Short mmCIF file of C-alpha atoms in Angstrom, two decimals:
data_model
loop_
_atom_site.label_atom_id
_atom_site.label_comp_id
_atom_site.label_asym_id
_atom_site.label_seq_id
_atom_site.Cartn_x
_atom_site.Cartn_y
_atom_site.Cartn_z
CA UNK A 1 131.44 100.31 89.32
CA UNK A 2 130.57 100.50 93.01
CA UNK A 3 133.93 102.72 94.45
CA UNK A 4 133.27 106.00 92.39
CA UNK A 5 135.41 106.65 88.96
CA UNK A 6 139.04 106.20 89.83
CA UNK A 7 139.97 109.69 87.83
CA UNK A 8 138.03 112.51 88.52
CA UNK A 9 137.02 112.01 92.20
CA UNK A 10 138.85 113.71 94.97
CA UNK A 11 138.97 113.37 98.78
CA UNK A 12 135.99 115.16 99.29
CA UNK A 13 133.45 114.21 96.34
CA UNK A 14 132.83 111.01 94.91
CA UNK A 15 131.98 110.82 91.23
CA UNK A 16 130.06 108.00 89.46
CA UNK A 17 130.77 105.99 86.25
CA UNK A 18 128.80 106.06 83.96
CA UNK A 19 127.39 103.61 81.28
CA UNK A 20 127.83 104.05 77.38
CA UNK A 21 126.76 102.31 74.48
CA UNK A 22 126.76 101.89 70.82
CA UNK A 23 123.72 104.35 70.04
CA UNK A 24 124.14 103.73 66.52
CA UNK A 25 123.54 100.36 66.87
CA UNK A 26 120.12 100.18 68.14
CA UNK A 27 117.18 99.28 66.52
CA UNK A 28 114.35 102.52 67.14
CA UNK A 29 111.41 99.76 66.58
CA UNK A 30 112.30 98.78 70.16
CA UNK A 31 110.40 102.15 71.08
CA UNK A 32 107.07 101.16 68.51
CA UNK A 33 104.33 102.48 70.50
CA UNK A 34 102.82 101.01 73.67
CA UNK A 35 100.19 98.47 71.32
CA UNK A 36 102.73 97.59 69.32
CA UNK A 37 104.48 96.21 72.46
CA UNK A 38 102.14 95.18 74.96
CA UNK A 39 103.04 91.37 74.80
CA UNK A 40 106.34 92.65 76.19
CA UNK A 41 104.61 94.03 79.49
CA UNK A 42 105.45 91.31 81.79
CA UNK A 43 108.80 90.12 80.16
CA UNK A 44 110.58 92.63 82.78
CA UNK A 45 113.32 94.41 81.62
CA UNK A 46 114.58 92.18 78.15
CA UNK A 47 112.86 93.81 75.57
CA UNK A 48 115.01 96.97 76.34
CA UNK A 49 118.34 94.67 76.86
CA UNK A 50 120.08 96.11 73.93
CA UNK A 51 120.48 99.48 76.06
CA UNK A 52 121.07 97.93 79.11
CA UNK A 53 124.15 96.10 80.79
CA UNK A 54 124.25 92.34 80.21
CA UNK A 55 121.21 90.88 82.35
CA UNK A 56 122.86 87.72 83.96
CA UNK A 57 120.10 87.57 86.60
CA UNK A 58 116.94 86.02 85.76
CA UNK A 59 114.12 88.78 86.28
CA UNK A 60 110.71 88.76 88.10
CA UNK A 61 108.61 90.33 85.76
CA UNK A 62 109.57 93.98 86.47
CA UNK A 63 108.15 97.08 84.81
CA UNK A 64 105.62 97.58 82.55
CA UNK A 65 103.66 99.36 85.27
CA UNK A 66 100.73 101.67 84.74
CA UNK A 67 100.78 105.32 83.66
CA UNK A 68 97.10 106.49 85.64
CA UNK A 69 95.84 109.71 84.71
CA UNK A 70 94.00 111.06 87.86
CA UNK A 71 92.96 114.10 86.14
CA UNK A 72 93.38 116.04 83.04
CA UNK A 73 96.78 116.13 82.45
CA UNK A 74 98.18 114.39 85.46
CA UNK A 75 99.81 111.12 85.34
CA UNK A 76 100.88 108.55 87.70
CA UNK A 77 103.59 106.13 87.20
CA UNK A 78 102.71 104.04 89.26
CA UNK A 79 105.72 101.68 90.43
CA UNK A 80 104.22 99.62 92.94
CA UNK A 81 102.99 97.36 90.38
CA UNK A 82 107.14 95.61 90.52
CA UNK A 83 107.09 91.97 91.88
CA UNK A 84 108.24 93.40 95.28
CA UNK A 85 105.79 96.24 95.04
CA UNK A 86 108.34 99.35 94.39
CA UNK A 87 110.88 101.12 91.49
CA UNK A 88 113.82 99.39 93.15
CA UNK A 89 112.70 95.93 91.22
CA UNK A 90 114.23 97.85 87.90
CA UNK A 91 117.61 98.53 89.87
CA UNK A 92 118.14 95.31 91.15
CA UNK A 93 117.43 92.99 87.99
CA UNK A 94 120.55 95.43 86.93
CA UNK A 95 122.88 95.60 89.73
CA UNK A 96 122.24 91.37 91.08
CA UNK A 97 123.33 90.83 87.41
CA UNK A 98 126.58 92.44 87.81
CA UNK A 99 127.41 90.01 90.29
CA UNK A 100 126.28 87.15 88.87
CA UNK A 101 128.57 88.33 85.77
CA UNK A 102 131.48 88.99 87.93
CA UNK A 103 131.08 85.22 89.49
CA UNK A 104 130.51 86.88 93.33
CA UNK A 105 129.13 84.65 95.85
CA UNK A 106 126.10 86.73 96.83
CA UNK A 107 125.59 90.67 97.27
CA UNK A 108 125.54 92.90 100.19
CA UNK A 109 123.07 96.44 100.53
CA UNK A 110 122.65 98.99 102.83
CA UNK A 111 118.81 99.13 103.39
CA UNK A 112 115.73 99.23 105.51
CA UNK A 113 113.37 99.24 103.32
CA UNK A 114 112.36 99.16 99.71
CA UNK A 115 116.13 98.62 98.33
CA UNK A 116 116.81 95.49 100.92
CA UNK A 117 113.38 93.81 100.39
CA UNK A 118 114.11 94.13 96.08
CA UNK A 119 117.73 93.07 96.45
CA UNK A 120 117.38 89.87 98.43
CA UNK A 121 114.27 89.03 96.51
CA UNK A 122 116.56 89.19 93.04
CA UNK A 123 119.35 87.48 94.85
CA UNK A 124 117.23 84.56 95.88
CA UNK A 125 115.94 84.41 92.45
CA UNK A 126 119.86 84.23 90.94
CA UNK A 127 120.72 81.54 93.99
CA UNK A 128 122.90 84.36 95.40
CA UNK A 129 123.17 84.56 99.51
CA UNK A 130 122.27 88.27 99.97
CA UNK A 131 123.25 90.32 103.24
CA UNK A 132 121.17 93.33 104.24
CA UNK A 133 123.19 96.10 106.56
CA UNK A 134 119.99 97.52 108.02
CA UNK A 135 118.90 100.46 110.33
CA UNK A 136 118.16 100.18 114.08
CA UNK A 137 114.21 100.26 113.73
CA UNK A 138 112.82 98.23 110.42
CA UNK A 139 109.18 98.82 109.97
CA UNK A 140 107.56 95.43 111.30
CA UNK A 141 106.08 95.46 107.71
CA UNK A 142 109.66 95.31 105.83
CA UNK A 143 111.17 93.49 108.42
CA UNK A 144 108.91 90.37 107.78
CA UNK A 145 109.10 91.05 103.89
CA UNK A 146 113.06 90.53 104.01
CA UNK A 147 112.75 87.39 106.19
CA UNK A 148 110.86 85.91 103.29
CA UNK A 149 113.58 85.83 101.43
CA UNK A 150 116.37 84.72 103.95
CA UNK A 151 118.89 87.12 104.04
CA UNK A 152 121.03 87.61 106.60
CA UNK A 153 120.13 91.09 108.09
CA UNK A 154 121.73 93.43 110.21
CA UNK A 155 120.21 95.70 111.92
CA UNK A 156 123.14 98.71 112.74
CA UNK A 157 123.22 101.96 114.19
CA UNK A 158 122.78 104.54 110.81
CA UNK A 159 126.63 105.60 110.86
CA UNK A 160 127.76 102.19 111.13
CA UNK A 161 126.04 101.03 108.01
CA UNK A 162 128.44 102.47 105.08
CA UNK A 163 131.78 100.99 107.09
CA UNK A 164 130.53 97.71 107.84
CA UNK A 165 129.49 96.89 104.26
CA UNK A 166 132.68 97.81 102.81
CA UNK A 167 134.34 95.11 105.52
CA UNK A 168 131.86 92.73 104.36
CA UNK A 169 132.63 93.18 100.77
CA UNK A 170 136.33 93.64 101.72
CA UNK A 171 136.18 90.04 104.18
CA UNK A 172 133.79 87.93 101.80
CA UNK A 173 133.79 89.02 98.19
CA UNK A 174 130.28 89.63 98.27
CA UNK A 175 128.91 92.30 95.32
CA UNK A 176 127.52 95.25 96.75
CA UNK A 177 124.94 97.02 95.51
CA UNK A 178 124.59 100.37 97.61
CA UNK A 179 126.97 103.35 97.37
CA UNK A 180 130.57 102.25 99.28
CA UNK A 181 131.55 106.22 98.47
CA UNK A 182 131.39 109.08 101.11
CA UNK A 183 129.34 111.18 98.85
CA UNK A 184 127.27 108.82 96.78
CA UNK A 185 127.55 107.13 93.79
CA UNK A 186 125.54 104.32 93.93
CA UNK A 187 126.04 100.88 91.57
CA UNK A 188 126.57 102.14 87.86
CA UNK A 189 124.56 99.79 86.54
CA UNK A 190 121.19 100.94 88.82
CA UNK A 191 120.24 103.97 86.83
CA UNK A 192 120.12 101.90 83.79
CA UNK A 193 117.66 100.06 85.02
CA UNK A 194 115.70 103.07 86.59
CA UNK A 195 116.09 104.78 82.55
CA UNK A 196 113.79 101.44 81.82
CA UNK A 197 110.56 104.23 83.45
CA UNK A 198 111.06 107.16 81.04
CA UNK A 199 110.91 104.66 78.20
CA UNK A 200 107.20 103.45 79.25
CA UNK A 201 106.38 106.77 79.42
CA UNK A 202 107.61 107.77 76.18
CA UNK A 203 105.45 104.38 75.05
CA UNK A 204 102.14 105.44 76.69
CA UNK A 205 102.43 109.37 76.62
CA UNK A 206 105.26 110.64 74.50
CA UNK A 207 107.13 113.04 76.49
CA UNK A 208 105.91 115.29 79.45
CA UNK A 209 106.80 118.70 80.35
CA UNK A 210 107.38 117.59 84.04
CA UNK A 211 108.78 114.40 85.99
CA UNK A 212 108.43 114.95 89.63
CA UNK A 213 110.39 112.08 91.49
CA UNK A 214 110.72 111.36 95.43
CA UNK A 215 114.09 111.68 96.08
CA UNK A 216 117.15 110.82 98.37
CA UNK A 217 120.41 110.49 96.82
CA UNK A 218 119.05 110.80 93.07
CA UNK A 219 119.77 108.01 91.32
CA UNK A 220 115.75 107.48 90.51
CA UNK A 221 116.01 111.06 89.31
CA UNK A 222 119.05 110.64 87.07
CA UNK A 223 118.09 106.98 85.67
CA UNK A 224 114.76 108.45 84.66
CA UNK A 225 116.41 111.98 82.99
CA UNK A 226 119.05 109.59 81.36
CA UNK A 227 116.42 107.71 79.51
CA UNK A 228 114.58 110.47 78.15
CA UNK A 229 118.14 112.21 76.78
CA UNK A 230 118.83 108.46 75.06
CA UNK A 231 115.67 109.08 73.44
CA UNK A 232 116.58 112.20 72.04
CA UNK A 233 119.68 111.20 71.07
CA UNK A 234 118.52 108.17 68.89
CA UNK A 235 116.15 111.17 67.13
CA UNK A 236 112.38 109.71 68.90
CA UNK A 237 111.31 113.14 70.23
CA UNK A 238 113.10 116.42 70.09
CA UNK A 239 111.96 118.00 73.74
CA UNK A 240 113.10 116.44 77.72
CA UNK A 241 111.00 116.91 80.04
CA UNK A 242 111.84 119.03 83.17
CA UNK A 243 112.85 117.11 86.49
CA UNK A 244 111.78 118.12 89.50
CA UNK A 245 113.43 116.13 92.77
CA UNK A 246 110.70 115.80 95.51
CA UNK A 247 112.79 115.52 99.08
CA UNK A 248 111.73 115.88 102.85
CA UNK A 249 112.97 119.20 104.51
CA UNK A 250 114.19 116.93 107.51
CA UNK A 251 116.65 115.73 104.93
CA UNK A 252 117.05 117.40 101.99
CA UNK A 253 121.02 116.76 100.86
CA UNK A 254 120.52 117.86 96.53
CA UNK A 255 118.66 120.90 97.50
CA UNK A 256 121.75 121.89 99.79
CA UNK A 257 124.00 120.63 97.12
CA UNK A 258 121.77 123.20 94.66
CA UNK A 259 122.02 126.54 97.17
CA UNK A 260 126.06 125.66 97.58
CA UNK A 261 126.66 125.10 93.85
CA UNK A 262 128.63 122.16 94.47
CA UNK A 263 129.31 118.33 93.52
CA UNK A 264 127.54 117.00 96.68
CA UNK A 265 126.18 117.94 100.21
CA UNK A 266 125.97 116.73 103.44
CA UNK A 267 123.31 117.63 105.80
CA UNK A 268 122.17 116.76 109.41
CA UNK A 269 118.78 114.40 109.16
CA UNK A 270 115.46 115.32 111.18
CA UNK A 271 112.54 113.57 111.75
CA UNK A 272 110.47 112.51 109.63
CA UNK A 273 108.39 109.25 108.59
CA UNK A 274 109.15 109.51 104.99
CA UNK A 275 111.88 107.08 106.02
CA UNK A 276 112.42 105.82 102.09
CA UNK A 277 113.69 109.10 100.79
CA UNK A 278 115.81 110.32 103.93
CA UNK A 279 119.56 110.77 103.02
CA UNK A 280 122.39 112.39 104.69
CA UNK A 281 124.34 112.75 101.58
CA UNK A 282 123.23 113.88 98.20
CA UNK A 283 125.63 112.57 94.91
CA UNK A 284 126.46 114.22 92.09
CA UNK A 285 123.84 112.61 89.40
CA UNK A 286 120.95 114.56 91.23
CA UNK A 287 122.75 118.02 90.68
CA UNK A 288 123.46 117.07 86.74
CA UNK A 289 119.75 116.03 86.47
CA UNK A 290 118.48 119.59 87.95
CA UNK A 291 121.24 121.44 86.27
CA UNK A 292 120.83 120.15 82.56
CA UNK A 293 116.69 119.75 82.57
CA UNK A 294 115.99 123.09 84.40
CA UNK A 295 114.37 121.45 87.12
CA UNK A 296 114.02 122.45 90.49
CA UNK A 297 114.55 120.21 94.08
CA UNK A 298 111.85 120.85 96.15
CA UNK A 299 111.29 120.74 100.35
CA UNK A 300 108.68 118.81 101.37
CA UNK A 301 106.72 118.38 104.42
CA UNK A 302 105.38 115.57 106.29
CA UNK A 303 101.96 117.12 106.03
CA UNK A 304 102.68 117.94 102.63
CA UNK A 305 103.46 114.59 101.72
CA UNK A 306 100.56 112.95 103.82
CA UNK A 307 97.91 115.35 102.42
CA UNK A 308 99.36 113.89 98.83
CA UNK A 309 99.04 110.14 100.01
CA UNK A 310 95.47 110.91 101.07
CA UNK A 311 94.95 112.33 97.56
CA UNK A 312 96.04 109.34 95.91
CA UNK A 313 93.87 106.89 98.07
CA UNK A 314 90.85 109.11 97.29
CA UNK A 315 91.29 107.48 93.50
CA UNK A 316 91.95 104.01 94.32
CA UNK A 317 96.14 104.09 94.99
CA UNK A 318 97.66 102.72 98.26
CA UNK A 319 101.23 104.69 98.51
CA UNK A 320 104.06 104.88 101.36
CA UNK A 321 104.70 108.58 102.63
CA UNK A 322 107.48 108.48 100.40
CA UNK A 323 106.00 107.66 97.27
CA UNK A 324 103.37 110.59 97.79
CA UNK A 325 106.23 113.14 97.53
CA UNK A 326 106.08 113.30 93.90
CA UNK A 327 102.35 114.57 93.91
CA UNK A 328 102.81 116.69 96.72
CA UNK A 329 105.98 118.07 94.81
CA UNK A 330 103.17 119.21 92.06
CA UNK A 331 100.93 120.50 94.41
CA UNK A 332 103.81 122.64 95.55
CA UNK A 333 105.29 123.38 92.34
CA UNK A 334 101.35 124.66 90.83
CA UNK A 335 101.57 128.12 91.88
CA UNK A 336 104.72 128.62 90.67
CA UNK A 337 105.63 126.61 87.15
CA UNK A 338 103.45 127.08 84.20
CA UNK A 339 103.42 123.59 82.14
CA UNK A 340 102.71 123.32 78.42
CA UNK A 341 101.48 119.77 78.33
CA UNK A 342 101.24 116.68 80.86
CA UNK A 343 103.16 116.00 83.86
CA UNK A 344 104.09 112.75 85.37
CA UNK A 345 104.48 111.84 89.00
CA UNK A 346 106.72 108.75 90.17
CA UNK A 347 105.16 107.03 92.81
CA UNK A 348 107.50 104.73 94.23
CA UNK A 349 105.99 102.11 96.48
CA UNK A 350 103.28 100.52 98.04
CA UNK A 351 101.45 101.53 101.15
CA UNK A 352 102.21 98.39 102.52
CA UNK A 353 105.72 99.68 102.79
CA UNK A 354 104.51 102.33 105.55
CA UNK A 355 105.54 102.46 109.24
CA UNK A 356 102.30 102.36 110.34
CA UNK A 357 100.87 99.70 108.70
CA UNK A 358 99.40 97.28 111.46
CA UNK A 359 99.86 99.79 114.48
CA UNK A 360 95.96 100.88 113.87
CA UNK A 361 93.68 97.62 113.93
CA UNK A 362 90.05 98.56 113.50
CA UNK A 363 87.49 98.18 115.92
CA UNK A 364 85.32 95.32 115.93
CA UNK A 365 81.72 96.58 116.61
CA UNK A 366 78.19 95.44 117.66
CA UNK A 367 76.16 94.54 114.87
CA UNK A 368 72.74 96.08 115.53
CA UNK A 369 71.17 98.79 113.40
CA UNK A 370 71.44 101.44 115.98
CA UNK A 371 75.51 101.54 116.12
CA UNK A 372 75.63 100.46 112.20
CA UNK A 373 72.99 103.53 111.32
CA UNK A 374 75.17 105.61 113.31
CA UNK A 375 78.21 105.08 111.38
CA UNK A 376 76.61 105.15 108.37
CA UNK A 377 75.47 108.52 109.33
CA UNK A 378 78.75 109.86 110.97
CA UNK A 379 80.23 108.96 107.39
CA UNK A 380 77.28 111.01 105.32
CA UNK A 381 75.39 107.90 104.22
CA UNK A 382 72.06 107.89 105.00
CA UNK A 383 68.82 105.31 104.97
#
């Protein structure tokens, strides 16, 4: 599950392994419309368990987040609603079970943000010890949010990450739940979890034309397109939606992967603060998820991305860089994709999870009319 499958990879490209089940065994009343279900919303991932891998870990509450329509025809799932405010709650109820099936002491992941907060959160909630391999500069913000939940954390050079989990899974038997592979692959069992999102939508929407999704290495992408093609294949809709992968130009692996025509990529990483979607190596999931759903991978901007996040505060939602990229993946896609019904952006996270969060503190001012009036004014209220 976490090396890459053991027959068709090669030296150079690692390929996943993927999860099957008994199709014609499931009961389609577990897809009754959203009413039907609601008492469910809050019961985190169970009432889908019969197409998921056996969930040993005890869950959160994960899921059943909001589908916002911020205008006509424009949706926002909005993932930030998960106990610790982003997608990767769905991933981790999965992959923590795995090791609490397999008997493993604890679990090890390479993060340094969203995926380490989730995993040690699940971990402490299965009694696991959980080890986070992070990055040389955590966001102050994360960094306290993992402390919360006592991990032992890491903080690495980037390169050094990948090697020294595999000793510590290698020295201590601890389950991993990041990619171990040079090209990624990711835990099987995380997609399944991510799938858990194009079920809610089919709930509260039916099926879009579009799913734009910030991306890194893809599995968000693929878990989502996988659960829209079970859906079609236990006969609840008869059209999949087009996926579109949202990525930062300063590291943009699929889209390489997509202009090469091959298995995986890597690429060189530039700056940017869209930290949560930055990825020097695409996997092979992303290219099946463009490749079968006629989808595109789009380059992104950090003013893109922050014009999208400023968007999204103007109606009430408080996003990370990262998250934004979905909208701003629209915004860049408009011009050139005519859409014959709704489209749904993935927003990922919680502003909370951004690297500036505490580096501006507002200024305290003096009280009297004059210097309130003159705010008021400089912000087009007037008395």
């Amino acid at each position: 599950m976490t090396s890459g499958c053991p027959r068709t990879s090669t030296g150079s490209v690692s390929y996943p392994v993927e999860v099957d089940y008994a199709y014609d065994r499931v009961d389609p009343a577990m897809f009754a419309p959203a009413p039907a279900t609601a008492a469910f919303r809050g019961d985190g991932l169970d009432p889908w368990a019969s197409l998921l891998p056996p969930l040993a870990a005890p869950g959160l509450g994960e899921g059943g987040t909001p589908l916002i329509e911020v205008e006509t025809g424009v949706f926002i799932k909005d993932e930030s609603r998960n106990p610790t405010w982003s997608h990767k709650d769905r991933m981790n109820r999965s992959t923590v079970s795995a090791a609490v099936a397999a008997g493993a002491p604890g679990i090890v992941v390479a993060s340094s943000g969203n995926h380490g907060a989730s995993a040690a959160a699940y971990a402490a909630r299965a009694g696991l010890r959980c080890v986070v391999v992070a990055g040389p500069e955590l966001p102050p913000a994360v960094d306290s949010f993992l402390h919360a939940y006592e991990p032992v954390i890491l903080p690495v050079p980037w390169e050094e990450r990948g090697p020294l989990m595999r000793r510590i899974v290698d020295r201590t038997g601890l389950h991993p739940v990041s990619s171990l592979t040079t090209t990624h692959t990711g835990h099987a069992f995380g997609p399944e979890g991510y799938k858990t999102i194009a079920y809610e939508i089919h709930q509260d929407l039916g099926v879009p034309s579009a799913v734009f999704v910030p991306t890194s290495y893809g599995e968000l992408l693929f878990g989502i397109w996988k659960g829209f093609t079970e859906l079609r294949r236990l006969g609840l809709t008869d059209r999949l939606p087009r996926m579109y992968a949202c990525q930062p130009i300063a590291a943009a692996p699929l889209a390489e992967a997509m202009r090469r025509g091959v298995a995986a990529a890597h690429v060189t990483v530039g700056q940017t603060d869209a930290y949560s979607i930055v990825a020097p190596v695409s996997g092979y999931r992303g290219v099946v998820t463009i490749q079968d759903s006629g989808g595109r991978v789009l380059e992104l901007s950090d003013a893109q991305m922050l014009a999208a996040q400023q968007e999204l505060a103007r109606v009430g939602l408080w996003t990370e860089l990262s998250s934004a990229a979905g909208l701003a993946g629209l915004r860049t896609a408009d011009n050139l994709d005519a859409f014959d019904g709704p489209v749904v952006c993935v927003s990922t996270s919680s502003g909370f999870k951004n690297r500036s969060v505490g580096m501006s503190p507002t200024e305290t001012i003096a009280p009297d009319w004059d210097n309130v009036r003159s705010r008021l004014h400089a912000a087009g209220i007037r008395d």
